[in-house]
Amino acid sequence: MTISKSMKTLGCTALLGAVLFTGAAFTPAAYAAAEPQKSAVSTVGLRTITVSGYGEVTVQPDVAYIQLGLNTTGKTAREAQEKNAVQFKAIKAALEKRHVPAKDIQTVRFSTMPDYSWDNNKQQLKGYQVEQIIQVTYRDLAGVGPLMDAATAAGANRIDNVSFSSEKIEGYRLDATDAALDNARQKAERIAKRAGVTIKEAVQISDGTSPTPPIMYTQARADSISTSEKALSNGSQVYPGELKVGSSVTVTYSY
């Protein structure tokens, strides 16, 4: 039987096409796409113990945040603002004498509002009031009281609050997390021992830490403190105390 050249060519072409198609169907990329995805952490089929752990470290604060300011009044908004600007220059100069750099002084509130009074059940405009509050970052904790006294002597009539914190708080939080992990391991080992099993490894860990709030002290309006009271107090006294930095974790162990 004789096979024509054209039929041979057609057969070879068809065979080559089949080979190429088969090879394309099983390239590594196609195989990887077809393979089902595996979860990063799976506890299916494992015997596990889940525990929570807590750790805490006690540290000394190293920074204070002082919110103080000034309320001024005037017959017009411009007059009240001009008074505020003049008096704030004196306050800023007092802060500079206490070695507070400009970068550590931040305005957190500035408002101008009408000031009304009531007369014969009628509201009447008395003038305008300007409020400016700044936050001072201060690292000389022993000098916080004298700093507030200097600011009030320069004209500040608002001291809203003083808070103490640490600029190394993230490092302390990691130390607390180490303690929390140790605590979780101890709990798991105790439970496993009582159950007559042995834990193997941590198969899942979650962090439940929330930010550590600073120690906060609220102060009264500076202009409500009489001169005699200031004299008797012999200067403002504030106490940094200690910071407790905590961390919590939830750990699942296999056994």
PDB file of N, CA, C and O in Angstrom, residues 169-229:
ATOM      1  N   ILE A 169       8.282  52.570  74.957  1.00  0.00           N
ATOM      2  CA  ILE A 169       7.146  51.718  75.306  1.00  0.00           C
ATOM      3  C   ILE A 169       7.068  50.467  74.442  1.00  0.00           C
ATOM      4  O   ILE A 169       6.667  49.395  74.924  1.00  0.00           O
ATOM      5  N   GLU A 170       7.455  50.554  73.166  1.00  0.00           N
ATOM      6  CA  GLU A 170       7.365  49.390  72.288  1.00  0.00           C
ATOM      7  C   GLU A 170       8.330  48.294  72.737  1.00  0.00           C
ATOM      8  O   GLU A 170       7.999  47.106  72.693  1.00  0.00           O
ATOM      9  N   GLY A 171       9.523  48.681  73.154  1.00  0.00           N
ATOM     10  CA  GLY A 171      10.478  47.698  73.657  1.00  0.00           C
ATOM     11  C   GLY A 171       9.968  47.027  74.921  1.00  0.00           C
ATOM     12  O   GLY A 171      10.087  45.802  75.090  1.00  0.00           O
ATOM     13  N   TYR A 172       9.365  47.814  75.813  1.00  0.00           N
ATOM     14  CA  TYR A 172       8.806  47.243  77.041  1.00  0.00           C
ATOM     15  C   TYR A 172       7.632  46.319  76.717  1.00  0.00           C
ATOM     16  O   TYR A 172       7.432  45.295  77.386  1.00  0.00           O
ATOM     17  N   ARG A 173       6.862  46.659  75.696  1.00  0.00           N
ATOM     18  CA  ARG A 173       5.727  45.819  75.326  1.00  0.00           C
ATOM     19  C   ARG A 173       6.209  44.464  74.804  1.00  0.00           C
ATOM     20  O   ARG A 173       5.582  43.425  75.054  1.00  0.00           O
ATOM     21  N   LEU A 174       7.330  44.454  74.094  1.00  0.00           N
ATOM     22  CA  LEU A 174       7.901  43.184  73.627  1.00  0.00           C
ATOM     23  C   LEU A 174       8.371  42.337  74.807  1.00  0.00           C
ATOM     24  O   LEU A 174       8.211  41.108  74.804  1.00  0.00           O
ATOM     25  N   ASP A 175       8.942  42.990  75.820  1.00  0.00           N
ATOM     26  CA  ASP A 175       9.337  42.253  77.032  1.00  0.00           C
ATOM     27  C   ASP A 175       8.106  41.635  77.695  1.00  0.00           C
ATOM     28  O   ASP A 175       8.154  40.493  78.181  1.00  0.00           O
ATOM     29  N   ALA A 176       7.018  42.386  77.723  1.00  0.00           N
ATOM     30  CA  ALA A 176       5.782  41.873  78.311  1.00  0.00           C
ATOM     31  C   ALA A 176       5.231  40.706  77.484  1.00  0.00           C
ATOM     32  O   ALA A 176       4.682  39.748  78.041  1.00  0.00           O
ATOM     33  N   THR A 177       5.393  40.760  76.159  1.00  0.00           N
ATOM     34  CA  THR A 177       4.937  39.662  75.302  1.00  0.00           C
ATOM     35  C   THR A 177       5.747  38.401  75.567  1.00  0.00           C
ATOM     36  O   THR A 177       5.204  37.290  75.591  1.00  0.00           O
ATOM     37  N   ASP A 178       7.067  38.552  75.780  1.00  0.00           N
ATOM     38  CA  ASP A 178       7.891  37.392  76.148  1.00  0.00           C
ATOM     39  C   ASP A 178       7.364  36.743  77.422  1.00  0.00           C
ATOM     40  O   ASP A 178       7.247  35.512  77.517  1.00  0.00           O
ATOM     41  N   ALA A 179       7.026  37.583  78.402  1.00  0.00           N
ATOM     42  CA  ALA A 179       6.500  37.063  79.666  1.00  0.00           C
ATOM     43  C   ALA A 179       5.144  36.392  79.447  1.00  0.00           C
ATOM     44  O   ALA A 179       4.831  35.372  80.090  1.00  0.00           O
ATOM     45  N   ALA A 180       4.319  36.942  78.551  1.00  0.00           N
ATOM     46  CA  ALA A 180       3.012  36.355  78.261  1.00  0.00           C
ATOM     47  C   ALA A 180       3.153  34.983  77.605  1.00  0.00           C
ATOM     48  O   ALA A 180       2.406  34.049  77.915  1.00  0.00           O
ATOM     49  N   LEU A 181       4.124  34.836  76.705  1.00  0.00           N
ATOM     50  CA  LEU A 181       4.366  33.544  76.060  1.00  0.00           C
ATOM     51  C   LEU A 181       4.851  32.508  77.078  1.00  0.00           C
ATOM     52  O   LEU A 181       4.446  31.339  77.032  1.00  0.00           O
ATOM     53  N   ASP A 182       5.717  32.940  77.989  1.00  0.00           N
ATOM     54  CA  ASP A 182       6.174  32.031  79.051  1.00  0.00           C
ATOM     55  C   ASP A 182       4.993  31.592  79.917  1.00  0.00           C
ATOM     56  O   ASP A 182       4.884  30.419  80.292  1.00  0.00           O
ATOM     57  N   ASN A 183       4.114  32.540  80.220  1.00  0.00           N
ATOM     58  CA  ASN A 183       2.948  32.233  81.036  1.00  0.00           C
ATOM     59  C   ASN A 183       2.016  31.237  80.337  1.00  0.00           C
ATOM     60  O   ASN A 183       1.497  30.301  80.961  1.00  0.00           O
ATOM     61  N   ALA A 184       1.840  31.425  79.034  1.00  0.00           N
ATOM     62  CA  ALA A 184       0.999  30.506  78.265  1.00  0.00           C
ATOM     63  C   ALA A 184       1.595  29.103  78.245  1.00  0.00           C
ATOM     64  O   ALA A 184       0.883  28.100  78.392  1.00  0.00           O
ATOM     65  N   ARG A 185       2.903  29.013  78.079  1.00  0.00           N
ATOM     66  CA  ARG A 185       3.578  27.708  78.059  1.00  0.00           C
ATOM     67  C   ARG A 185       3.419  26.994  79.406  1.00  0.00           C
ATOM     68  O   ARG A 185       3.145  25.789  79.456  1.00  0.00           O
ATOM     69  N   GLN A 186       3.578  27.745  80.487  1.00  0.00           N
ATOM     70  CA  GLN A 186       3.419  27.156  81.812  1.00  0.00           C
ATOM     71  C   GLN A 186       2.001  26.616  82.006  1.00  0.00           C
ATOM     72  O   GLN A 186       1.806  25.523  82.559  1.00  0.00           O
ATOM     73  N   LYS A 187       1.009  27.373  81.573  1.00  0.00           N
ATOM     74  CA  LYS A 187      -0.379  26.924  81.694  1.00  0.00           C
ATOM     75  C   LYS A 187      -0.605  25.636  80.901  1.00  0.00           C
ATOM     76  O   LYS A 187      -1.242  24.681  81.384  1.00  0.00           O
ATOM     77  N   ALA A 188      -0.116  25.637  79.652  1.00  0.00           N
ATOM     78  CA  ALA A 188      -0.314  24.468  78.791  1.00  0.00           C
ATOM     79  C   ALA A 188       0.364  23.236  79.375  1.00  0.00           C
ATOM     80  O   ALA A 188      -0.196  22.129  79.355  1.00  0.00           O
ATOM     81  N   GLU A 189       1.569  23.403  79.895  1.00  0.00           N
ATOM     82  CA  GLU A 189       2.280  22.266  80.490  1.00  0.00           C
ATOM     83  C   GLU A 189       1.564  21.750  81.733  1.00  0.00           C
ATOM     84  O   GLU A 189       1.498  20.534  81.964  1.00  0.00           O
ATOM     85  N   ARG A 190       1.010  22.647  82.521  1.00  0.00           N
ATOM     86  CA  ARG A 190       0.278  22.232  83.713  1.00  0.00           C
ATOM     87  C   ARG A 190      -0.985  21.452  83.324  1.00  0.00           C
ATOM     88  O   ARG A 190      -1.289  20.412  83.922  1.00  0.00           O
ATOM     89  N   ILE A 191      -1.711  21.961  82.339  1.00  0.00           N
ATOM     90  CA  ILE A 191      -2.924  21.277  81.884  1.00  0.00           C
ATOM     91  C   ILE A 191      -2.573  19.909  81.301  1.00  0.00           C
ATOM     92  O   ILE A 191      -3.238  18.897  81.582  1.00  0.00           O
ATOM     93  N   ALA A 192      -1.525  19.884  80.464  1.00  0.00           N
ATOM     94  CA  ALA A 192      -1.130  18.617  79.832  1.00  0.00           C
ATOM     95  C   ALA A 192      -0.702  17.592  80.876  1.00  0.00           C
ATOM     96  O   ALA A 192      -1.042  16.401  80.775  1.00  0.00           O
ATOM     97  N   LYS A 193       0.021  18.032  81.890  1.00  0.00           N
ATOM     98  CA  LYS A 193       0.476  17.110  82.934  1.00  0.00           C
ATOM     99  C   LYS A 193      -0.705  16.504  83.670  1.00  0.00           C
ATOM    100  O   LYS A 193      -0.743  15.298  83.946  1.00  0.00           O
ATOM    101  N   ARG A 194      -1.681  17.337  83.995  1.00  0.00           N
ATOM    102  CA  ARG A 194      -2.866  16.852  84.704  1.00  0.00           C
ATOM    103  C   ARG A 194      -3.680  15.892  83.831  1.00  0.00           C
ATOM    104  O   ARG A 194      -4.357  14.991  84.333  1.00  0.00           O
ATOM    105  N   ALA A 195      -3.603  16.120  82.499  1.00  0.00           N
ATOM    106  CA  ALA A 195      -4.351  15.259  81.574  1.00  0.00           C
ATOM    107  C   ALA A 195      -3.563  14.028  81.160  1.00  0.00           C
ATOM    108  O   ALA A 195      -4.091  13.169  80.444  1.00  0.00           O
ATOM    109  N   GLY A 196      -2.311  13.925  81.592  1.00  0.00           N
ATOM    110  CA  GLY A 196      -1.494  12.771  81.272  1.00  0.00           C
ATOM    111  C   GLY A 196      -0.963  12.747  79.861  1.00  0.00           C
ATOM    112  O   GLY A 196      -0.708  11.682  79.291  1.00  0.00           O
ATOM    113  N   VAL A 197      -0.775  13.925  79.277  1.00  0.00           N
ATOM    114  CA  VAL A 197      -0.217  14.011  77.925  1.00  0.00           C
ATOM    115  C   VAL A 197       0.979  14.953  77.947  1.00  0.00           C
ATOM    116  O   VAL A 197       1.257  15.604  78.959  1.00  0.00           O
ATOM    117  N   THR A 198       1.661  15.033  76.802  1.00  0.00           N
ATOM    118  CA  THR A 198       2.826  15.910  76.685  1.00  0.00           C
ATOM    119  C   THR A 198       2.636  16.848  75.500  1.00  0.00           C
ATOM    120  O   THR A 198       2.350  16.383  74.382  1.00  0.00           O
ATOM    121  N   ILE A 199       2.775  18.135  75.724  1.00  0.00           N
ATOM    122  CA  ILE A 199       2.629  19.067  74.613  1.00  0.00           C
ATOM    123  C   ILE A 199       3.862  19.001  73.712  1.00  0.00           C
ATOM    124  O   ILE A 199       4.976  18.695  74.170  1.00  0.00           O
ATOM    125  N   LYS A 200       3.626  19.294  72.442  1.00  0.00           N
ATOM    126  CA  LYS A 200       4.712  19.204  71.462  1.00  0.00           C
ATOM    127  C   LYS A 200       5.189  20.580  71.018  1.00  0.00           C
ATOM    128  O   LYS A 200       6.313  20.986  71.282  1.00  0.00           O
ATOM    129  N   GLU A 201       4.345  21.309  70.320  1.00  0.00           N
ATOM    130  CA  GLU A 201       4.762  22.606  69.792  1.00  0.00           C
ATOM    131  C   GLU A 201       3.561  23.533  69.662  1.00  0.00           C
ATOM    132  O   GLU A 201       2.409  23.092  69.676  1.00  0.00           O
ATOM    133  N   ALA A 202       3.878  24.823  69.543  1.00  0.00           N
ATOM    134  CA  ALA A 202       2.828  25.818  69.311  1.00  0.00           C
ATOM    135  C   ALA A 202       2.449  25.784  67.837  1.00  0.00           C
ATOM    136  O   ALA A 202       3.314  25.907  66.971  1.00  0.00           O
ATOM    137  N   VAL A 203       1.161  25.609  67.554  1.00  0.00           N
ATOM    138  CA  VAL A 203       0.711  25.548  66.163  1.00  0.00           C
ATOM    139  C   VAL A 203      -0.058  26.801  65.762  1.00  0.00           C
ATOM    140  O   VAL A 203      -0.308  27.032  64.580  1.00  0.00           O
ATOM    141  N   GLN A 204      -0.427  27.623  66.743  1.00  0.00           N
ATOM    142  CA  GLN A 204      -1.116  28.872  66.422  1.00  0.00           C
ATOM    143  C   GLN A 204      -0.950  29.853  67.579  1.00  0.00           C
ATOM    144  O   GLN A 204      -1.088  29.466  68.748  1.00  0.00           O
ATOM    145  N   ILE A 205      -0.623  31.114  67.249  1.00  0.00           N
ATOM    146  CA  ILE A 205      -0.417  32.155  68.267  1.00  0.00           C
ATOM    147  C   ILE A 205      -1.109  33.423  67.798  1.00  0.00           C
ATOM    148  O   ILE A 205      -0.964  33.827  66.648  1.00  0.00           O
ATOM    149  N   SER A 206      -1.849  34.052  68.691  1.00  0.00           N
ATOM    150  CA  SER A 206      -2.449  35.346  68.373  1.00  0.00           C
ATOM    151  C   SER A 206      -2.148  36.331  69.493  1.00  0.00           C
ATOM    152  O   SER A 206      -2.105  35.957  70.668  1.00  0.00           O
ATOM    153  N   ASP A 207      -1.932  37.580  69.097  1.00  0.00           N
ATOM    154  CA  ASP A 207      -1.580  38.644  70.040  1.00  0.00           C
ATOM    155  C   ASP A 207      -2.834  39.441  70.389  1.00  0.00           C
ATOM    156  O   ASP A 207      -3.524  39.927  69.501  1.00  0.00           O
ATOM    157  N   GLY A 208      -3.105  39.567  71.667  1.00  0.00           N
ATOM    158  CA  GLY A 208      -4.284  40.317  72.088  1.00  0.00           C
ATOM    159  C   GLY A 208      -3.946  41.570  72.847  1.00  0.00           C
ATOM    160  O   GLY A 208      -4.744  42.085  73.629  1.00  0.00           O
ATOM    161  N   THR A 209      -2.746  42.105  72.608  1.00  0.00           N
ATOM    162  CA  THR A 209      -2.284  43.268  73.355  1.00  0.00           C
ATOM    163  C   THR A 209      -2.998  44.531  72.918  1.00  0.00           C
ATOM    164  O   THR A 209      -3.190  44.772  71.735  1.00  0.00           O
ATOM    165  N   SER A 210      -3.383  45.350  73.867  1.00  0.00           N
ATOM    166  CA  SER A 210      -3.957  46.669  73.593  1.00  0.00           C
ATOM    167  C   SER A 210      -2.975  47.731  74.068  1.00  0.00           C
ATOM    168  O   SER A 210      -2.156  47.464  74.955  1.00  0.00           O
ATOM    169  N   PRO A 211      -3.021  48.943  73.494  1.00  0.00           N
ATOM    170  CA  PRO A 211      -2.074  49.996  73.887  1.00  0.00           C
ATOM    171  C   PRO A 211      -2.127  50.295  75.379  1.00  0.00           C
ATOM    172  O   PRO A 211      -3.186  50.261  76.000  1.00  0.00           O
ATOM    173  N   THR A 212      -0.952  50.573  75.936  1.00  0.00           N
ATOM    174  CA  THR A 212      -0.868  50.911  77.355  1.00  0.00           C
ATOM    175  C   THR A 212      -1.200  52.383  77.556  1.00  0.00           C
ATOM    176  O   THR A 212      -0.538  53.251  76.997  1.00  0.00           O
ATOM    177  N   PRO A 213      -2.245  52.695  78.325  1.00  0.00           N
ATOM    178  CA  PRO A 213      -2.588  54.107  78.526  1.00  0.00           C
ATOM    179  C   PRO A 213      -1.565  54.785  79.415  1.00  0.00           C
ATOM    180  O   PRO A 213      -1.000  54.164  80.329  1.00  0.00           O
ATOM    181  N   PRO A 214      -1.288  56.056  79.186  1.00  0.00           N
ATOM    182  CA  PRO A 214      -0.362  56.777  80.054  1.00  0.00           C
ATOM    183  C   PRO A 214      -0.996  57.067  81.408  1.00  0.00           C
ATOM    184  O   PRO A 214      -2.216  57.045  81.555  1.00  0.00           O
ATOM    185  N   ILE A 215      -0.158  57.331  82.405  1.00  0.00           N
ATOM    186  CA  ILE A 215      -0.656  57.768  83.706  1.00  0.00           C
ATOM    187  C   ILE A 215      -1.128  59.201  83.550  1.00  0.00           C
ATOM    188  O   ILE A 215      -0.396  60.068  83.091  1.00  0.00           O
ATOM    189  N   MET A 216      -2.363  59.487  83.934  1.00  0.00           N
ATOM    190  CA  MET A 216      -2.971  60.794  83.685  1.00  0.00           C
ATOM    191  C   MET A 216      -3.308  61.502  84.993  1.00  0.00           C
ATOM    192  O   MET A 216      -3.824  60.897  85.918  1.00  0.00           O
ATOM    193  N   TYR A 217      -2.979  62.769  85.051  1.00  0.00           N
ATOM    194  CA  TYR A 217      -3.355  63.607  86.176  1.00  0.00           C
ATOM    195  C   TYR A 217      -4.144  64.785  85.638  1.00  0.00           C
ATOM    196  O   TYR A 217      -3.711  65.456  84.706  1.00  0.00           O
ATOM    197  N   THR A 218      -5.298  65.050  86.211  1.00  0.00           N
ATOM    198  CA  THR A 218      -6.113  66.182  85.775  1.00  0.00           C
ATOM    199  C   THR A 218      -5.922  67.340  86.732  1.00  0.00           C
ATOM    200  O   THR A 218      -5.974  67.171  87.949  1.00  0.00           O
ATOM    201  N   GLN A 219      -5.709  68.513  86.164  1.00  0.00           N
ATOM    202  CA  GLN A 219      -5.483  69.707  86.967  1.00  0.00           C
ATOM    203  C   GLN A 219      -6.661  70.666  86.839  1.00  0.00           C
ATOM    204  O   GLN A 219      -7.374  70.675  85.832  1.00  0.00           O
ATOM    205  N   ALA A 220      -6.868  71.492  87.843  1.00  0.00           N
ATOM    206  CA  ALA A 220      -7.932  72.499  87.791  1.00  0.00           C
ATOM    207  C   ALA A 220      -7.453  73.699  86.974  1.00  0.00           C
ATOM    208  O   ALA A 220      -6.288  73.794  86.589  1.00  0.00           O
ATOM    209  N   ARG A 221      -8.391  74.592  86.688  1.00  0.00           N
ATOM    210  CA  ARG A 221      -7.999  75.829  86.017  1.00  0.00           C
ATOM    211  C   ARG A 221      -6.991  76.566  86.882  1.00  0.00           C
ATOM    212  O   ARG A 221      -7.174  76.719  88.086  1.00  0.00           O
ATOM    213  N   ALA A 222      -5.928  77.029  86.266  1.00  0.00           N
ATOM    214  CA  ALA A 222      -4.878  77.711  87.018  1.00  0.00           C
ATOM    215  C   ALA A 222      -5.383  78.999  87.649  1.00  0.00           C
ATOM    216  O   ALA A 222      -4.953  79.384  88.739  1.00  0.00           O
ATOM    217  N   ASP A 223      -6.347  79.679  86.972  1.00  0.00           N
ATOM    218  CA  ASP A 223      -6.807  80.952  87.515  1.00  0.00           C
ATOM    219  C   ASP A 223      -7.795  80.767  88.667  1.00  0.00           C
ATOM    220  O   ASP A 223      -8.233  81.742  89.269  1.00  0.00           O
ATOM    221  N   SER A 224      -8.163  79.485  88.962  1.00  0.00           N
ATOM    222  CA  SER A 224      -9.047  79.239  90.100  1.00  0.00           C
ATOM    223  C   SER A 224      -8.264  79.021  91.385  1.00  0.00           C
ATOM    224  O   SER A 224      -8.843  78.870  92.450  1.00  0.00           O
ATOM    225  N   ILE A 225      -6.943  78.956  91.283  1.00  0.00           N
ATOM    226  CA  ILE A 225      -6.100  78.753  92.457  1.00  0.00           C
ATOM    227  C   ILE A 225      -5.656  80.115  92.977  1.00  0.00           C
ATOM    228  O   ILE A 225      -5.031  80.901  92.270  1.00  0.00           O
ATOM    229  N   SER A 226      -5.973  80.401  94.215  1.00  0.00           N
ATOM    230  CA  SER A 226      -5.644  81.716  94.771  1.00  0.00           C
ATOM    231  C   SER A 226      -4.153  81.840  95.013  1.00  0.00           C
ATOM    232  O   SER A 226      -3.426  80.860  95.113  1.00  0.00           O
ATOM    233  N   THR A 227      -3.708  83.093  95.132  1.00  0.00           N
ATOM    234  CA  THR A 227      -2.290  83.351  95.388  1.00  0.00           C
ATOM    235  C   THR A 227      -1.848  82.744  96.709  1.00  0.00           C
ATOM    236  O   THR A 227      -0.750  82.187  96.825  1.00  0.00           O
ATOM    237  N   SER A 228      -2.702  82.825  97.725  1.00  0.00           N
ATOM    238  CA  SER A 228      -2.337  82.273  99.032  1.00  0.00           C
ATOM    239  C   SER A 228      -2.183  80.765  98.964  1.00  0.00           C
ATOM    240  O   SER A 228      -1.285  80.180  99.580  1.00  0.00           O
ATOM    241  N   GLU A 229      -3.058  80.093  98.187  1.00  0.00           N
ATOM    242  CA  GLU A 229      -2.956  78.653  98.042  1.00  0.00           C
ATOM    243  C   GLU A 229      -1.658  78.267  97.357  1.00  0.00           C
ATOM    244  O   GLU A 229      -1.011  77.289  97.727  1.00  0.00           O
TER     245      GLU A 229
END
